[in-house]
mmCIF file of C-alpha atoms in Angstrom:
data_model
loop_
_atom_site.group_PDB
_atom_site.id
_atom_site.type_symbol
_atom_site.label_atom_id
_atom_site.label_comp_id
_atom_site.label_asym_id
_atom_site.label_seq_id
_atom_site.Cartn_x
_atom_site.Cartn_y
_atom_site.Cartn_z
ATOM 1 C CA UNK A 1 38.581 -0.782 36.415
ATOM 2 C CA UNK A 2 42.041 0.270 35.711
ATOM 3 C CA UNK A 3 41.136 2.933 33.029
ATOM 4 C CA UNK A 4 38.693 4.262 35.249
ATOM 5 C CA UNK A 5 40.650 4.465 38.355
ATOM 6 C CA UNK A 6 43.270 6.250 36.043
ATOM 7 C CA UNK A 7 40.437 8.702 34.958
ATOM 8 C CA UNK A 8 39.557 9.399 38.214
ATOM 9 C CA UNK A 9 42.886 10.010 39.457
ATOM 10 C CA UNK A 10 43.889 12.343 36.378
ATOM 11 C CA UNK A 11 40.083 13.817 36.168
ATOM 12 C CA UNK A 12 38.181 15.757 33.178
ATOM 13 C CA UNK A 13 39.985 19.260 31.807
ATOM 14 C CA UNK A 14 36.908 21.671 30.425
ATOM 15 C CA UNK A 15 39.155 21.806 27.102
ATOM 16 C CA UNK A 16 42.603 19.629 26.455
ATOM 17 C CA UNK A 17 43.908 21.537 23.644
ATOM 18 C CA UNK A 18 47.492 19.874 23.644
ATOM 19 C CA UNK A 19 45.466 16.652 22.852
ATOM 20 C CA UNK A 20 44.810 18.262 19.259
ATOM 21 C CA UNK A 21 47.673 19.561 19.243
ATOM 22 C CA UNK A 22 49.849 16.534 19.340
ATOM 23 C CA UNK A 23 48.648 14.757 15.743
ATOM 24 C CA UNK A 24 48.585 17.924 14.378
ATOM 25 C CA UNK A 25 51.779 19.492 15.748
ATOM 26 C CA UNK A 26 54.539 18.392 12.729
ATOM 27 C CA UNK A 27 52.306 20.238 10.214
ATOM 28 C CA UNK A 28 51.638 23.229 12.515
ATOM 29 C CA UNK A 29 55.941 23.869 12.879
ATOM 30 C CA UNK A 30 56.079 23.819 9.544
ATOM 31 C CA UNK A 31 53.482 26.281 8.726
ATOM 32 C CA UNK A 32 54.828 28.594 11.584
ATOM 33 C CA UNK A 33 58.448 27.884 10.102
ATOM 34 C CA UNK A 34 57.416 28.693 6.663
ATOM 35 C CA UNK A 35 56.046 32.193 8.129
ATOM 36 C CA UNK A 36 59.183 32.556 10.129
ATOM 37 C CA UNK A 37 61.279 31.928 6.909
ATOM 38 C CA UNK A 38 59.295 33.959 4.438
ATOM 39 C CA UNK A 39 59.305 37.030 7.102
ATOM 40 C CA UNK A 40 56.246 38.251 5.862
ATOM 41 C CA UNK A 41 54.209 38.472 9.388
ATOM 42 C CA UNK A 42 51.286 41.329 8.190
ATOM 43 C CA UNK A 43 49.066 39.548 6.405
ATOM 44 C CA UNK A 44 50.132 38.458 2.603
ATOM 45 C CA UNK A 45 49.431 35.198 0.854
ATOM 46 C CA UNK A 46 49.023 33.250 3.959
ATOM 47 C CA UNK A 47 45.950 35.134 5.237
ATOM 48 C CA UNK A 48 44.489 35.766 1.934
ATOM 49 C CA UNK A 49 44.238 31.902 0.924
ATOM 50 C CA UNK A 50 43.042 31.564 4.708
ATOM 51 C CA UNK A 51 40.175 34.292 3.391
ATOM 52 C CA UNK A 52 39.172 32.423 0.286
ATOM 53 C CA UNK A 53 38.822 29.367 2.301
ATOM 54 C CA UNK A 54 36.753 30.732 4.935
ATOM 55 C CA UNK A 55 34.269 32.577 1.904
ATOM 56 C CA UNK A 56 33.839 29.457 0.361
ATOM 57 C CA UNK A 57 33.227 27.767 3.684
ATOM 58 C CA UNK A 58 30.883 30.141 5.124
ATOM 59 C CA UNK A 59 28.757 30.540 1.707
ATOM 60 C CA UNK A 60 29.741 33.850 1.047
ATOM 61 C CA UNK A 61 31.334 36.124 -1.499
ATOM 62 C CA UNK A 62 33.980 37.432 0.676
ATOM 63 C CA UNK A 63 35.923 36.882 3.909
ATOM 64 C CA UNK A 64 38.056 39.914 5.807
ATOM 65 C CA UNK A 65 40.734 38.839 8.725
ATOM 66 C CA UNK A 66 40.918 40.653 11.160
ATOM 67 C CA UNK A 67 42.786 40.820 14.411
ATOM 68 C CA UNK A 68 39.856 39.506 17.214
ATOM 69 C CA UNK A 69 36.528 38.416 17.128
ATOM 70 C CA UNK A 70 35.685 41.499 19.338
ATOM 71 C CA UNK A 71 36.993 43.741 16.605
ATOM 72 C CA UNK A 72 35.214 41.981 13.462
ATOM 73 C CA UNK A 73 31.926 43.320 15.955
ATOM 74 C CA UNK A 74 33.096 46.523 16.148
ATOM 75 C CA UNK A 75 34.197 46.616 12.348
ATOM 76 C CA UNK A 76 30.663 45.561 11.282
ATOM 77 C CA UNK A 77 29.405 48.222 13.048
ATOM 78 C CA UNK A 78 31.564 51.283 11.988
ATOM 79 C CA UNK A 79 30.658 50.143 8.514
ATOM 80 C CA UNK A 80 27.139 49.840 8.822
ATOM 81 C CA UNK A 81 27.588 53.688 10.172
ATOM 82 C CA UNK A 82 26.334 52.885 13.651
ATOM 83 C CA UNK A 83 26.911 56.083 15.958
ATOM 84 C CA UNK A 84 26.755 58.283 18.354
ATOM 85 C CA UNK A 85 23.297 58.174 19.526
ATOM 86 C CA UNK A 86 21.876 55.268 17.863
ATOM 87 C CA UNK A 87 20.640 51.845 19.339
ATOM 88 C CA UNK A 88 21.282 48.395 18.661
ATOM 89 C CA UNK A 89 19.302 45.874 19.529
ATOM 90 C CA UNK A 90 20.965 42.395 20.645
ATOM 91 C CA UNK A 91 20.833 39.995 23.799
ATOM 92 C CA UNK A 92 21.986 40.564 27.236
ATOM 93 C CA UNK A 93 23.225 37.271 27.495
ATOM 94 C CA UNK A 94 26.551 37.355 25.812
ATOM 95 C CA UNK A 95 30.372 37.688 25.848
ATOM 96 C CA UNK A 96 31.216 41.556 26.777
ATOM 97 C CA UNK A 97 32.736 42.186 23.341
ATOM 98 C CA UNK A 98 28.899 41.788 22.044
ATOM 99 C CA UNK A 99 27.678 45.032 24.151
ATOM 100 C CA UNK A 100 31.235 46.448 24.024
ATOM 101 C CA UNK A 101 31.609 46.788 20.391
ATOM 102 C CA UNK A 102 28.449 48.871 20.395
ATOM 103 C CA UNK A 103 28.893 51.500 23.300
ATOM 104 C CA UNK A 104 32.786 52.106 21.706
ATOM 105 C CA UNK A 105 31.031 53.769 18.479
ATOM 106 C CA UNK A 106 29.135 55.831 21.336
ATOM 107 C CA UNK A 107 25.329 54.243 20.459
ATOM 108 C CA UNK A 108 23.803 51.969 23.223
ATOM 109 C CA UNK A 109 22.909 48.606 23.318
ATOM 110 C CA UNK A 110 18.984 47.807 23.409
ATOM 111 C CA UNK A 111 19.024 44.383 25.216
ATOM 112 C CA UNK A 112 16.167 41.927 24.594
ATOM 113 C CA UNK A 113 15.594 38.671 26.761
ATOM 114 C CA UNK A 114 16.647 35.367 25.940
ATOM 115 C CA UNK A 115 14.633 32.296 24.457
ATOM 116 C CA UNK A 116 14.565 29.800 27.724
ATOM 117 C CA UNK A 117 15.174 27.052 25.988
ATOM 118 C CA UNK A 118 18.107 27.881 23.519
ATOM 119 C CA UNK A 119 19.763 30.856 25.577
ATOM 120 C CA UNK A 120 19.580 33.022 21.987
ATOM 121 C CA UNK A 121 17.746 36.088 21.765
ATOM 122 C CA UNK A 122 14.212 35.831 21.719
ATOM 123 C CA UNK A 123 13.124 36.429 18.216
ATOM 124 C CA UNK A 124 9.361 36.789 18.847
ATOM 125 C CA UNK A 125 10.543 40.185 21.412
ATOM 126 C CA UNK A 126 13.137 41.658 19.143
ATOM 127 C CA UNK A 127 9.965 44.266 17.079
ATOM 128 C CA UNK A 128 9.094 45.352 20.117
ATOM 129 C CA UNK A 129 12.476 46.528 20.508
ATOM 130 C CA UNK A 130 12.980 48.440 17.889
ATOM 131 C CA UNK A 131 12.536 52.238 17.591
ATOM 132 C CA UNK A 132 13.852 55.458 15.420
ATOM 133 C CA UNK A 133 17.017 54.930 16.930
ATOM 134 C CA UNK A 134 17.239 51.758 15.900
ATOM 135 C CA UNK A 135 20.234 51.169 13.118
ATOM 136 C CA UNK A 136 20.999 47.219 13.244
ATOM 137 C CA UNK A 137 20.194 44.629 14.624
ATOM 138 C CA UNK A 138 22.877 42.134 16.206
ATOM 139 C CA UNK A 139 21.856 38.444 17.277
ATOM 140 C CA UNK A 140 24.615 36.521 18.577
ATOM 141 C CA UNK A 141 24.572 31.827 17.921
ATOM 142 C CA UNK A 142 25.230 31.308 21.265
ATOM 143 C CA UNK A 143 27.015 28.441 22.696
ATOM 144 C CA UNK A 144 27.358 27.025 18.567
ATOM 145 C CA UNK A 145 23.378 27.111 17.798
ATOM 146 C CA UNK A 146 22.171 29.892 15.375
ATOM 147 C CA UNK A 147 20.113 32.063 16.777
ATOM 148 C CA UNK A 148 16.300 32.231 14.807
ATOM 149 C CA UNK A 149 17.671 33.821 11.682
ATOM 150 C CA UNK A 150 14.027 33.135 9.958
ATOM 151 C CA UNK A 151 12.627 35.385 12.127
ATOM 152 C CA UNK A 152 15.461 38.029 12.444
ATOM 153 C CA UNK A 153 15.993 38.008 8.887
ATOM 154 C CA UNK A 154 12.643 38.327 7.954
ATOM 155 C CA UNK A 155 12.161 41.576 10.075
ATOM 156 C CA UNK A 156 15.261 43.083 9.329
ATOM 157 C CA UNK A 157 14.211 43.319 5.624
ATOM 158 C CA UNK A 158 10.630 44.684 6.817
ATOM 159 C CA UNK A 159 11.946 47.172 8.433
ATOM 160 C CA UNK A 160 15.135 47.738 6.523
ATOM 161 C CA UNK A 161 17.649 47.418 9.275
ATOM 162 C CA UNK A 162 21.225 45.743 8.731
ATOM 163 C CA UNK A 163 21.628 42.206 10.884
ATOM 164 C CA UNK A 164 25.518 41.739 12.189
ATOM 165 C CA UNK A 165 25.636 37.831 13.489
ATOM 166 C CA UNK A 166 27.670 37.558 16.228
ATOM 167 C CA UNK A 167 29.172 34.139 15.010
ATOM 168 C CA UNK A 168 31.976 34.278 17.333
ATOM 169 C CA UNK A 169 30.705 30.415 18.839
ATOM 170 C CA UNK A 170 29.455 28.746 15.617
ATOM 171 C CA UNK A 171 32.070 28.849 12.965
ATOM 172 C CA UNK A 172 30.215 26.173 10.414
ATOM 173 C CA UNK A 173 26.703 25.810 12.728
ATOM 174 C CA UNK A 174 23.818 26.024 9.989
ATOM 175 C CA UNK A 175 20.178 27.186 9.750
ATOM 176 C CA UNK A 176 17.753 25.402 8.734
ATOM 177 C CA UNK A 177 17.802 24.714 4.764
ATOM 178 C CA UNK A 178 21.319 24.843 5.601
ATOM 179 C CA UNK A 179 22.644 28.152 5.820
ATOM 180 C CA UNK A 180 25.673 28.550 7.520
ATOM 181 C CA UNK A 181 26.792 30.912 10.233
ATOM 182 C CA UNK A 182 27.490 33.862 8.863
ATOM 183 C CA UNK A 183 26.102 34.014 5.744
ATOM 184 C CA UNK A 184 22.579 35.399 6.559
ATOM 185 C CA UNK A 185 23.493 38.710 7.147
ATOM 186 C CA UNK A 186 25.222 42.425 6.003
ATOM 187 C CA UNK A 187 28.342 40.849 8.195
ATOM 188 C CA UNK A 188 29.161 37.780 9.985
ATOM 189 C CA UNK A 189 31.368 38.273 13.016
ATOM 190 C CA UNK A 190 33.720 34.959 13.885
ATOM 191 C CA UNK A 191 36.494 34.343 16.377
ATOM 192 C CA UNK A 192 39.673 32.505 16.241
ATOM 193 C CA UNK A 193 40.360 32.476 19.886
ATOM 194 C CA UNK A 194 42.312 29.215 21.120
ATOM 195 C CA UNK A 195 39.363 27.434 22.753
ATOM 196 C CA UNK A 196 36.557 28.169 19.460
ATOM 197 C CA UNK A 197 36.004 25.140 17.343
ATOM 198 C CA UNK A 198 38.680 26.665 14.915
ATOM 199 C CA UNK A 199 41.095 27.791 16.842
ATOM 200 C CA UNK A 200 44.189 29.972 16.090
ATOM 201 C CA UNK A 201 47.317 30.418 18.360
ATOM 202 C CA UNK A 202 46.526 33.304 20.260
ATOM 203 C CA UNK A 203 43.793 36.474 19.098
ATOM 204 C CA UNK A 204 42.096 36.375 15.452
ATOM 205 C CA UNK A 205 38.887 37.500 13.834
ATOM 206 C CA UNK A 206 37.206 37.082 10.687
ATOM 207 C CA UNK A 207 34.353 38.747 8.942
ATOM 208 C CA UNK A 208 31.953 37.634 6.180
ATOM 209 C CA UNK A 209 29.886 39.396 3.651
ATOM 210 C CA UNK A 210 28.333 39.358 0.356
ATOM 211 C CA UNK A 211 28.527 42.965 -0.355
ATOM 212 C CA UNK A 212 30.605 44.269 -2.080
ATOM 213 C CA UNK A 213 30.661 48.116 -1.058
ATOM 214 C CA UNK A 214 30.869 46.699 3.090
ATOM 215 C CA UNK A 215 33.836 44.096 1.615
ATOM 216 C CA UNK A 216 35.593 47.345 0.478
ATOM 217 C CA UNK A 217 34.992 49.249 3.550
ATOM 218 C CA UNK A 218 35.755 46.490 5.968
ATOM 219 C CA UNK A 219 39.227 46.308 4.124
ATOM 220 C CA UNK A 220 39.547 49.749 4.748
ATOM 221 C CA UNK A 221 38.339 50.115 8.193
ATOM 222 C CA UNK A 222 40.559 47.595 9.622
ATOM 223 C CA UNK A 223 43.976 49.213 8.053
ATOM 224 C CA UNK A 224 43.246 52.555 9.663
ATOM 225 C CA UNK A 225 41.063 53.446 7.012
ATOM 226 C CA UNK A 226 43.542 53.378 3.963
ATOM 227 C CA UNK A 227 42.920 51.652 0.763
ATOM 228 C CA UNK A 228 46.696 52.753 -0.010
ATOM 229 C CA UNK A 229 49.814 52.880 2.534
ATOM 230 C CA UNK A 230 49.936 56.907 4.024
ATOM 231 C CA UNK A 231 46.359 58.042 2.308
ATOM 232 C CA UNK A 232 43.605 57.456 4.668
ATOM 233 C CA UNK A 233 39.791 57.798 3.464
ATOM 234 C CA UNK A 234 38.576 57.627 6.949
ATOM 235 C CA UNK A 235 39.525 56.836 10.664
ATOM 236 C CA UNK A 236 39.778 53.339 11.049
ATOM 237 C CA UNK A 237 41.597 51.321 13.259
ATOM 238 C CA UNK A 238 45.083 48.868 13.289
ATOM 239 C CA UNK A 239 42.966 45.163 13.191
ATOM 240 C CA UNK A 240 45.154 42.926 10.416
ATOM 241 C CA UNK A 241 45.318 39.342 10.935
ATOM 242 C CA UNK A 242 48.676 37.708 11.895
ATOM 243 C CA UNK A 243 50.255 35.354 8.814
ATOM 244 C CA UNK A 244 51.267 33.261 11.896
ATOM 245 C CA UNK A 245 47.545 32.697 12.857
ATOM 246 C CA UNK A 246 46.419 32.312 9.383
ATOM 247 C CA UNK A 247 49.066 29.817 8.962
ATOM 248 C CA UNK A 248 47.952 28.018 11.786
ATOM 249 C CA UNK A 249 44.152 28.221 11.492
ATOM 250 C CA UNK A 250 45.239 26.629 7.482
ATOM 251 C CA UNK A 251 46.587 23.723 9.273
ATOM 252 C CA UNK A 252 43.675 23.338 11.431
ATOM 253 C CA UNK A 253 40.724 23.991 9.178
ATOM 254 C CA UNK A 254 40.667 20.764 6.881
ATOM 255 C CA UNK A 255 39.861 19.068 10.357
ATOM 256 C CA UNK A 256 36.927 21.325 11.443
ATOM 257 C CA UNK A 257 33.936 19.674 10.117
ATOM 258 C CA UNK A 258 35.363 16.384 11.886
ATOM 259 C CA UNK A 259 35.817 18.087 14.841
ATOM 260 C CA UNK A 260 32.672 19.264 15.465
ATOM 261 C CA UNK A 261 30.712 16.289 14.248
ATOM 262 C CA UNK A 262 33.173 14.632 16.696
ATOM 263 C CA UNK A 263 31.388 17.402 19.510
ATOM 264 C CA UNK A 264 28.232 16.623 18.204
ATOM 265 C CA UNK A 265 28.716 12.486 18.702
ATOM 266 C CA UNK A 266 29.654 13.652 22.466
ATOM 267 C CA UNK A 267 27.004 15.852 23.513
ATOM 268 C CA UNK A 268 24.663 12.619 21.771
ATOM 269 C CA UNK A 269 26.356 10.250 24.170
ATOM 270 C CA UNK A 270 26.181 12.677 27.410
ATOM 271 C CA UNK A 271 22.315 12.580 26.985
ATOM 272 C CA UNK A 272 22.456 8.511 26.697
ATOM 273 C CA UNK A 273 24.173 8.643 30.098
ATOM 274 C CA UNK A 274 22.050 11.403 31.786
ATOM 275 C CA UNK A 275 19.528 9.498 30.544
ATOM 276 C CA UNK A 276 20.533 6.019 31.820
ATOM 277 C CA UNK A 277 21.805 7.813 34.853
ATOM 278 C CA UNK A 278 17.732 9.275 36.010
ATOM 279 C CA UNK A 279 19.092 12.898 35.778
ATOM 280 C CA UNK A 280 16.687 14.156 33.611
ATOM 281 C CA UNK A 281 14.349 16.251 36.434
ATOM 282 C CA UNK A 282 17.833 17.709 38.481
ATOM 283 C CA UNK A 283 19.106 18.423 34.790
ATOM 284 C CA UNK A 284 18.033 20.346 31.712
ATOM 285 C CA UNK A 285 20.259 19.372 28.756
ATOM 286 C CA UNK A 286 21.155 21.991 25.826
ATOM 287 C CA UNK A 287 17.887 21.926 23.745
ATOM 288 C CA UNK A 288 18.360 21.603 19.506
ATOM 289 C CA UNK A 289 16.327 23.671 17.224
ATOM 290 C CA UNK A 290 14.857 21.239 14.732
ATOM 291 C CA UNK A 291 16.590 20.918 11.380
ATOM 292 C CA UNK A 292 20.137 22.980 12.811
ATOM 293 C CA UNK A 293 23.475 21.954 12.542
ATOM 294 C CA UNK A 294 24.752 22.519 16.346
ATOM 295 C CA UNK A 295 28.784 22.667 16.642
ATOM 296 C CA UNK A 296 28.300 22.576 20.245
ATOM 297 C CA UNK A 297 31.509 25.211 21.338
ATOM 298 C CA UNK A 298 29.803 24.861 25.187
ATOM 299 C CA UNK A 299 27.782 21.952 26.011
ATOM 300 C CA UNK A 300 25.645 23.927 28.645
ATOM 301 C CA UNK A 301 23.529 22.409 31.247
ATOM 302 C CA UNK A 302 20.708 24.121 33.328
ATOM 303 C CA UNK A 303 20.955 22.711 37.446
ATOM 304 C CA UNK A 304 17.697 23.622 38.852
ATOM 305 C CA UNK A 305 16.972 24.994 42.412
ATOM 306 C CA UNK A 306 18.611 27.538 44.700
ATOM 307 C CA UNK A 307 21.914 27.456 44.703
ATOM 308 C CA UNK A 308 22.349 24.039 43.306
ATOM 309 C CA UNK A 309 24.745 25.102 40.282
ATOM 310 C CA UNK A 310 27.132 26.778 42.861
ATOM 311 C CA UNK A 311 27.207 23.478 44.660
ATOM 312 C CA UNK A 312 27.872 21.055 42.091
ATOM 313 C CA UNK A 313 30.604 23.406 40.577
ATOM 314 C CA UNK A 314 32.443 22.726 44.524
ATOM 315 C CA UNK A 315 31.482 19.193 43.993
ATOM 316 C CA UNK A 316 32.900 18.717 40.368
ATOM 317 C CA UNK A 317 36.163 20.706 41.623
ATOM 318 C CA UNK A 318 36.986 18.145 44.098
ATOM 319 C CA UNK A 319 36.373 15.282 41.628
ATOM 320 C CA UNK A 320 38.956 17.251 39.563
ATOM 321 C CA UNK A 321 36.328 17.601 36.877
ATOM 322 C CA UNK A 322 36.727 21.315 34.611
ATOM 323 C CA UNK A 323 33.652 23.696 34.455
ATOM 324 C CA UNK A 324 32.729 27.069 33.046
ATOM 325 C CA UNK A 325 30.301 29.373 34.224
ATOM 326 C CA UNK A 326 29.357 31.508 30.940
ATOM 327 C CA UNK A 327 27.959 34.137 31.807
ATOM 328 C CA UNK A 328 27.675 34.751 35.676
ATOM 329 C CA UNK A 329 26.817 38.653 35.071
ATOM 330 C CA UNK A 330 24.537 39.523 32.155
ATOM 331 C CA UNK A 331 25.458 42.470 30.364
ATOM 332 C CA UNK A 332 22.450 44.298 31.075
ATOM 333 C CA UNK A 333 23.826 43.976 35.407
ATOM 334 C CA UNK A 334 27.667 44.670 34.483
ATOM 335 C CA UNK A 335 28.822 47.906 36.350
ATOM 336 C CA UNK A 336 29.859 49.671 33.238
ATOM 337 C CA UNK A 337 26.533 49.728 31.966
ATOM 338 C CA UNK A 338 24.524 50.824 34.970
ATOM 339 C CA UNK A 339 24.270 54.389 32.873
ATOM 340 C CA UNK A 340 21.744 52.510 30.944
ATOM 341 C CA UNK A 341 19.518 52.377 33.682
ATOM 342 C CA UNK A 342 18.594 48.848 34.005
ATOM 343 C CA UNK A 343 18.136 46.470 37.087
ATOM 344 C CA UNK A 344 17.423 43.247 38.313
ATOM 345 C CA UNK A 345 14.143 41.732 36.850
ATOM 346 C CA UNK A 346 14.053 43.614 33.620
ATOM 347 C CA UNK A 347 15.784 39.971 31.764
ATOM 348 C CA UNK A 348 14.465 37.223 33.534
ATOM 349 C CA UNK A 349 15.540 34.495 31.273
ATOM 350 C CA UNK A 350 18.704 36.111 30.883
ATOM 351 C CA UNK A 351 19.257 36.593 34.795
ATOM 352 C CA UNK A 352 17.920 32.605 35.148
ATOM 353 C CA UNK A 353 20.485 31.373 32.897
ATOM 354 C CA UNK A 354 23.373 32.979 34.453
ATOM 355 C CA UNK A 355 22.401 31.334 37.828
ATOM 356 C CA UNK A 356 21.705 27.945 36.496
ATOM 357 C CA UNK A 357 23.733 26.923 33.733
ATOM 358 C CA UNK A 358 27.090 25.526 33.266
ATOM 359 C CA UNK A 359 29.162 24.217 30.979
ATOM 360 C CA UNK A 360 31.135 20.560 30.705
ATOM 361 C CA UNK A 361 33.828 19.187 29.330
ATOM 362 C CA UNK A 362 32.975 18.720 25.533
ATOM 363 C CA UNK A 363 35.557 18.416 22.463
ATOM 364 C CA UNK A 364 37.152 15.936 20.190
ATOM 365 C CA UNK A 365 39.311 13.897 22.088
ATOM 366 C CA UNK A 366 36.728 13.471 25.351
ATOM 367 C CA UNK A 367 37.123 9.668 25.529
ATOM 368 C CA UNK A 368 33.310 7.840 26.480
ATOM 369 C CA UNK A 369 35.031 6.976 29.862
ATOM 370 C CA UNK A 370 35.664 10.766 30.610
ATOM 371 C CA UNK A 371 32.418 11.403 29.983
ATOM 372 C CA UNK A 372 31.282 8.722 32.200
ATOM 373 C CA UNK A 373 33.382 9.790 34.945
ATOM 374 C CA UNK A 374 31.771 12.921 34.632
ATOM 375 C CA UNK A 375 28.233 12.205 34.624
ATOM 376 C CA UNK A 376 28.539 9.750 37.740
ATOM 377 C CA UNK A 377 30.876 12.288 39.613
ATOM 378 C CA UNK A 378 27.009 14.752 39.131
ATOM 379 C CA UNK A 379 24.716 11.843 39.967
ATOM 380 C CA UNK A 380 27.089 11.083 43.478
ATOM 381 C CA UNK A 381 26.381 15.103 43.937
ATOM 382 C CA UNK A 382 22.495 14.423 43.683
ATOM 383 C CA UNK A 383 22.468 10.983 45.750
#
């Protein structure tokens, strides 16, 4: 009774990233002091061993750093030769930088609706899509769950357009067979933002190929198009990864596969207690794609009926208990795209989602009371 009067009194964070910080933190000053004493802050040996590691990790030949996850998109892109006037066709249910990264080269997103179920683009939609204007495709693994890279795969080879895997939520989630993230495309896209599954100390990106001409060009493209200091092949752009955040993310990454087992083992035990708790018809829990490694960077729940998500959220606020609304605006409704002529009702699933789902408190170091204390504070909301 103690603990759980504690629990209640202290309440759930969404993310408690000084919790993994803590065991971790003698190791981590000493990587940022061997940076700091080295003076060598523009990439060097720190971020390439940080590149080999992430290659061998992700199953591919090579691994580029670069400065954001939104900028390994837009990097993929340039050297894919995506332009002015093509299309690419990806999912209006996303972070901005997946939309973004397309209208900066000046070609236009072609948005197709979500699967229901797994909140990923709907694979079975994505032909009908496509058109002469149509250079890549881009599927993002939303949430930590690959999107249906079968499918995609299959048609991108049929009708010989480039995929870009917006991998920016599922550093180490795997296909089926076992393919991970990244690897099942011209260029995987990955983010080392703090809150990701790996995360670095502030911005960093990584991208992963197993080509060799779009290794060189990536290189290339993200030191403002210069293979050598002062000679410049093409217009690129300034996107080098920090040694400090390579340092850091070397620290970290040993730990990752633990870590998101670790999320997996929670999400497990949340649907034992909305389970046990007779949620199941107020609340539709993240569905798994047989044979798929979820990492589980959201654990997202649907809250069905008008208005109900809105009101929990209040609910879960006063019971100090941290939420995340991702995403309350699909892309396809954000005012910066109302050029492309879209409106309400032309993504359902997509427009559904982003009035019904939410995400809780998931990582590591979420203790089984927490999540207790959590699910009972949402079955008091529906008593």
């Amino acid at each position: 009774m103690q603990t759980k009067n504690a629990t209640e009194e202290a309440g759930v964070p969404l993310l408690d990233l000084k919790a993994q910080y803590a065991p971790l933190r003698e190791e981590l000053l000493a990587a940022v002091g061997r940076v700091m004493e080295s003076q060598a802050f523009i990439m060097g040996e720190e971020v390439r061993a940080l590149e080999e590691e992430f290659a061998l990790y992700s199953q591919t030949k090579y691994a580029i750093g670069c400065a954001s996850g939104s900028d390994a998109l837009l990097l993929a892109l340039m050297a894919l030769g995506v332009g002015a006037g093509d299309e690419v066709v990806t999912t209006p249910y996303s972070f901005f930088a997946t939309a973004s990264s397309i209208t900066r080269l000046g070609a236009s997103p072609r948005f197709v609706d979500i699967d229901a179920r797994t909140y990923n683009i709907d694979a079975s939609q994505v032909e009908d899509a496509i058109n002469e204007r149509t250079r890549a495709l881009l599927p993002v693994h939303l949430y930590g769950q690959c999107a249906q890279m079968d499918e995609l795969t299959k048609l991108g080879a049929r009708r010989a357009l480039p995929l870009v895997e917006d991998a920016a939520q599922a550093v180490g989630a795997e296909e089926r067979a076992g393919r991970r993230a990244g690897s099942m495309s011209a260029v995987g896209c990955f983010s080392f933002y703090p809150t990701k599954n790996l995360g670095g100390a502030g911005d960093g990106g990584m991208m992963t190929t197993n080509d060799d001409e779009l290794a060189r060009r990536l290189r290339i493209l993200r030191a403002h198009g210069g293979e050598t200091k002062y000679h410049h092949s093409e217009v690129g752009i300034n996107s080098r990864l920090d040694a400090l955040q390579a340092a850091v993310l070397r620290v970290k990454f040993p730990h990752l596969d633990a870590w998101s087992d670790a999320r997996a083992e929670r999400a497990d035990h949340y649907r034992r207690l909305f389970t046990d708790a007779g949620l199941a018809e107020e609340i539709a829990l993240p569905f798994v794609r047989e044979g798929v490694r979820h990492i589980y960077n959201q654990f997202v729940i649907r809250v069905v009926g008008e208005g109900q998500r809105d009101a929990l959220i209040e609910h879960l606020k006063r019971a100090r208990v941290g939420t995340e609304v991702y995403y309350p605006v699909p892309l396809h409704l954000q005012e910066c795209f109302r050029y492309l002529g879209h409106r309400e009702g032309d993504f359902p699933r997509a427009e559904r989602a982003a009035r019904e789902t939410l995400a809780l408190p998931v990582y590591p170091e979420l203790t089984p009371r927490q999540q207790e204390y959590v699910v009972a504070s949402i079955g008091s909301f529906f008593r």
